[in-house]
Coordinates of C-alpha atoms in Angstrom, one line a residue:
M1081 CA -24.7 35.1 21.0
T1082 CA -27.9 37.6 20.9
A1083 CA -31.0 36.4 19.0
L1084 CA -32.2 38.1 16.1
I1085 CA -35.7 40.2 16.3
H1086 CA -36.8 42.8 14.0
P1087 CA -35.5 46.0 14.2
Q1088 CA -38.4 48.0 15.1
L1089 CA -38.9 46.1 18.5
P1090 CA -37.4 47.1 21.6
L1091 CA -37.4 43.5 22.8
G1092 CA -34.9 40.3 22.3
F1093 CA -33.7 37.4 24.0
E1094 CA -30.1 36.8 25.6
P1095 CA -29.6 32.8 25.1
G1096 CA -28.0 31.5 27.8
E1097 CA -27.3 27.5 29.2
L1098 CA -29.2 27.8 32.1
Y1099 CA -32.7 27.4 31.3
T1100 CA -32.2 24.5 28.1
F1101 CA -34.2 21.3 27.4
D1102 CA -30.8 19.5 27.9
S1103 CA -31.7 21.2 31.8
F1104 CA -35.1 20.1 32.2
V1105 CA -36.3 17.1 33.2
A1106 CA -39.8 16.1 31.8
G1107 CA -41.2 13.7 33.9
E1108 CA -44.8 13.1 32.9
N1109 CA -44.2 16.1 31.3
S1110 CA -42.3 14.2 28.0
V1111 CA -45.1 14.6 25.8
A1112 CA -45.7 19.0 26.3
T1113 CA -41.8 18.7 26.1
G1114 CA -41.3 17.4 22.9
L1115 CA -44.0 19.1 21.2
A1116 CA -42.1 22.2 22.5
Q1117 CA -38.9 21.3 21.7
Q1118 CA -40.7 21.0 17.8
T1119 CA -42.5 24.6 17.7
A1120 CA -39.9 26.2 18.7
V1121 CA -37.8 25.7 15.4
G1122 CA -41.1 25.7 13.6
T1123 CA -41.7 21.6 13.4
G1124 CA -44.6 21.3 15.3
E1125 CA -47.1 23.3 16.3
N1126 CA -48.1 27.1 16.2
Q1127 CA -49.5 27.0 19.7
L1128 CA -48.8 25.5 22.4
Y1129 CA -50.6 26.3 26.2
F1130 CA -49.0 25.3 29.6
W1131 CA -50.4 25.7 32.6
G1132 CA -50.2 25.0 36.5
E1133 CA -49.2 26.0 39.8
P1134 CA -45.8 27.7 40.6
G1135 CA -42.9 25.9 40.6
L1136 CA -44.0 23.1 37.5
G1137 CA -41.0 24.3 34.6
K1138 CA -43.2 26.6 33.3
S1139 CA -41.3 29.9 32.6
H1140 CA -38.2 27.6 32.4
L1141 CA -39.5 25.5 29.7
L1142 CA -40.8 28.7 27.4
Q1143 CA -37.1 29.7 28.1
A1144 CA -35.9 26.6 26.6
C1145 CA -37.6 27.2 23.9
C1146 CA -36.5 30.3 23.1
N1147 CA -32.9 29.1 23.6
H1148 CA -33.4 26.1 21.6
A1149 CA -34.8 28.8 18.9
A1150 CA -32.4 31.3 18.9
K1151 CA -29.7 28.8 18.3
N1152 CA -31.5 27.7 15.6
Q1153 CA -31.5 30.9 14.0
Q1154 CA -35.0 32.1 14.5
T1155 CA -36.1 35.3 16.2
V1156 CA -37.6 35.1 19.4
C1157 CA -39.2 36.8 21.9
Y1158 CA -40.2 36.7 25.4
L1159 CA -42.3 38.3 27.9
T1160 CA -43.0 38.0 31.8
Q1161 CA -44.9 40.3 34.1
V1162 CA -41.5 42.3 34.3
E1163 CA -41.3 43.7 30.7
I1164 CA -45.0 43.6 30.1
T1165 CA -46.3 46.1 33.5
N1166 CA -46.4 50.0 32.6
Q1167 CA -46.0 49.2 29.2
S1168 CA -49.1 50.2 26.7
A1169 CA -50.6 47.4 24.9
D1170 CA -49.4 49.4 21.8
M1171 CA -46.0 47.0 22.4
F1172 CA -47.9 43.9 20.9
E1173 CA -47.6 45.9 17.7
G1174 CA -45.5 44.6 15.2
L1175 CA -44.7 41.4 17.3
E1176 CA -46.0 39.4 14.9
Q1177 CA -43.0 39.1 12.9
V1178 CA -41.1 37.6 15.1
D1179 CA -40.4 33.6 14.4
L1180 CA -41.3 32.9 18.3
I1181 CA -43.2 34.5 21.2
C1182 CA -42.9 33.5 24.1
L1183 CA -45.7 35.1 27.1
D1184 CA -45.4 34.2 30.7
D1185 CA -47.4 34.7 33.0
I1186 CA -50.1 36.0 31.3
E1187 CA -52.3 36.2 34.3
T1188 CA -50.9 38.7 36.3
W1189 CA -50.6 41.2 33.0
L1190 CA -54.0 40.4 31.7
L1191 CA -56.5 41.8 33.5
D1192 CA -58.5 44.5 31.9
N1193 CA -60.3 44.5 28.4
V1194 CA -57.8 46.4 26.7
W1195 CA -54.9 43.7 26.8
E1196 CA -57.0 41.2 26.4
T1197 CA -57.6 42.6 22.7
A1198 CA -54.3 43.1 22.1
L1199 CA -53.6 39.5 22.9
F1200 CA -56.3 38.5 21.2
N1201 CA -55.1 40.8 17.7
L1202 CA -51.6 39.2 18.3
I1203 CA -52.9 35.8 18.1
N1204 CA -54.4 36.2 15.2
R1205 CA -51.5 38.2 13.3
V1206 CA -49.2 35.0 14.5
R1207 CA -51.3 32.3 13.0
E1208 CA -51.8 35.0 9.5
N1209 CA -47.8 35.1 9.7
N1210 CA -47.6 31.8 10.4
H1211 CA -45.6 32.1 13.1
R1212 CA -45.7 30.4 16.7
L1213 CA -46.7 31.9 19.5
I1214 CA -46.3 29.9 23.3
M1215 CA -47.9 31.0 26.9
A1216 CA -48.0 30.2 30.2
S1217 CA -50.0 30.7 33.1
V1218 CA -51.3 28.8 36.2
R1219 CA -54.4 28.5 35.5
P1220 CA -56.0 27.7 32.1
P1221 CA -57.7 28.9 29.0
D1222 CA -61.3 28.2 29.8
E1223 CA -61.5 29.4 33.3
A1224 CA -63.5 32.9 33.8
F1225 CA -59.5 35.1 34.2
V1226 CA -60.2 35.6 30.7
K1227 CA -63.0 37.8 30.1
L1228 CA -63.4 38.2 26.1
P1229 CA -64.8 34.7 25.3
D1230 CA -63.5 35.4 22.0
L1231 CA -59.7 34.8 23.7
R1232 CA -60.9 32.5 25.7
S1233 CA -61.1 30.0 22.4
R1234 CA -58.3 31.8 21.0
L1235 CA -56.2 30.4 23.9
A1236 CA -56.7 27.0 23.1
W1237 CA -56.8 27.2 19.3
G1238 CA -53.9 25.1 19.5
P1239 CA -52.8 21.9 22.4
V1240 CA -53.3 22.7 25.8
F1241 CA -50.9 21.1 28.9
Q1242 CA -51.3 21.4 32.6
L1243 CA -48.0 20.4 34.0
Q1244 CA -47.6 17.9 36.3
H1245 CA -45.3 17.2 39.3
L1246 CA -42.1 15.9 39.4
S1247 CA -41.3 13.3 41.2
D1248 CA -38.3 13.0 44.4
K1249 CA -35.9 10.8 42.2
E1250 CA -36.9 13.6 39.1
K1251 CA -36.2 16.2 41.4
Y1252 CA -33.1 15.1 42.3
Q1253 CA -32.3 14.5 38.9
A1254 CA -32.8 18.6 38.2
L1255 CA -31.3 19.4 41.1
R1256 CA -27.9 17.6 40.6
F1257 CA -28.1 18.9 37.1
R1258 CA -28.3 22.9 38.2
A1259 CA -26.0 22.1 41.0
K1260 CA -23.8 20.4 38.4
Q1261 CA -23.9 23.8 36.2
S1262 CA -22.4 25.8 39.2
G1263 CA -20.2 23.3 39.7
L1264 CA -21.1 21.8 43.0
E1265 CA -21.4 18.4 43.2
L1266 CA -25.1 17.9 44.9
S1267 CA -24.8 14.0 46.5
E1268 CA -27.7 12.1 46.9
N1269 CA -28.1 12.0 50.1
V1270 CA -27.9 16.4 50.8
A1271 CA -30.7 16.2 48.0
D1272 CA -33.2 14.2 50.3
Y1273 CA -32.1 16.8 53.9
L1274 CA -33.3 19.2 51.1
L1275 CA -36.8 17.4 49.7
Q1276 CA -37.3 16.4 53.5
R1277 CA -37.1 19.6 55.5
Y1278 CA -37.6 22.5 53.2
P1279 CA -40.8 23.7 50.6
R1280 CA -40.4 21.1 47.8
D1281 CA -41.2 23.2 44.6
M1282 CA -38.7 23.1 42.0
S1283 CA -38.4 27.1 42.1
G1284 CA -37.4 27.0 46.0
L1285 CA -35.4 24.4 45.7
F1286 CA -33.3 26.3 42.6
E1287 CA -33.7 29.4 45.3
R1288 CA -32.2 27.2 47.8
L1289 CA -29.6 26.0 45.9
V1290 CA -28.2 29.3 44.5
V1291 CA -27.9 30.5 48.0
L1292 CA -25.9 27.5 49.4
D1293 CA -23.6 27.4 46.2
K1294 CA -22.4 31.3 47.2
A1295 CA -22.3 30.2 51.0
A1296 CA -20.3 27.5 49.2
M1297 CA -18.2 29.9 47.6
A1298 CA -17.8 31.9 50.7
T1299 CA -16.3 29.1 53.1
Q1300 CA -14.1 27.4 50.6
R1301 CA -16.8 24.0 51.9
R1302 CA -18.1 21.4 50.4
L1303 CA -21.8 21.2 49.9
T1304 CA -22.8 18.4 52.9
I1305 CA -26.2 18.4 55.6
P1306 CA -23.7 20.7 58.0
L1307 CA -23.8 23.4 55.6
V1308 CA -27.5 23.0 54.6
K1309 CA -27.9 23.3 58.6
S1310 CA -25.9 26.3 58.6
V1311 CA -27.2 28.2 56.0
F1312 CA -30.7 27.7 56.9
S1313 CA -30.9 26.7 60.3
E1314 CA -33.8 29.8 61.5
D1315 CA -36.0 27.9 59.0
S1316 CA -34.5 24.1 60.2
E1317 CA -36.0 24.9 64.1

């Protein structure tokens, strides 16, 4: 299923099953997650801002919002640094016609007055059209990375949430769910080994899971500690 967008906008989002609310372990972020789910379909706030260090699930949460909205026949757009870099700020023109806009990594492309002004105007137009905007960054909206004072205030027009770390138990739940999506059976002892021996942020753990999935398929082996050791031998020395 492809999300519909305004025909003049060369932007869109392909709903999938990887980044959903079902696969997002909220932990202490349950309030933020619940509100995001409501906003995705138009029953919550018109604007949200999530921030926190890398690996806390900000991108997952934004894509889950897009998935949820698209499956409820909403038009959606998800933009990251990849889509915005080397583009003109004119790409934001008309974007307010989309039901849900999710802007990720904003600190990476909100680098000059042109883009700050473009985002400022977009926020105003989205509000006027009664549509929704969700943003994510590693930094809070009141930090000096935003030079335009009026934009700084606009970024906080809706609720602002600092995402919190998951506990080890919650990380295991997230890893196990992701492994299951790939057809892998992740035992608790293998998950414990990964958590104890390697970087513990979820992005890094998920990346290692992808590598392990490929190794398990290539060797026709189950996901075990010996397999983990053989794949990441140099890292564990």
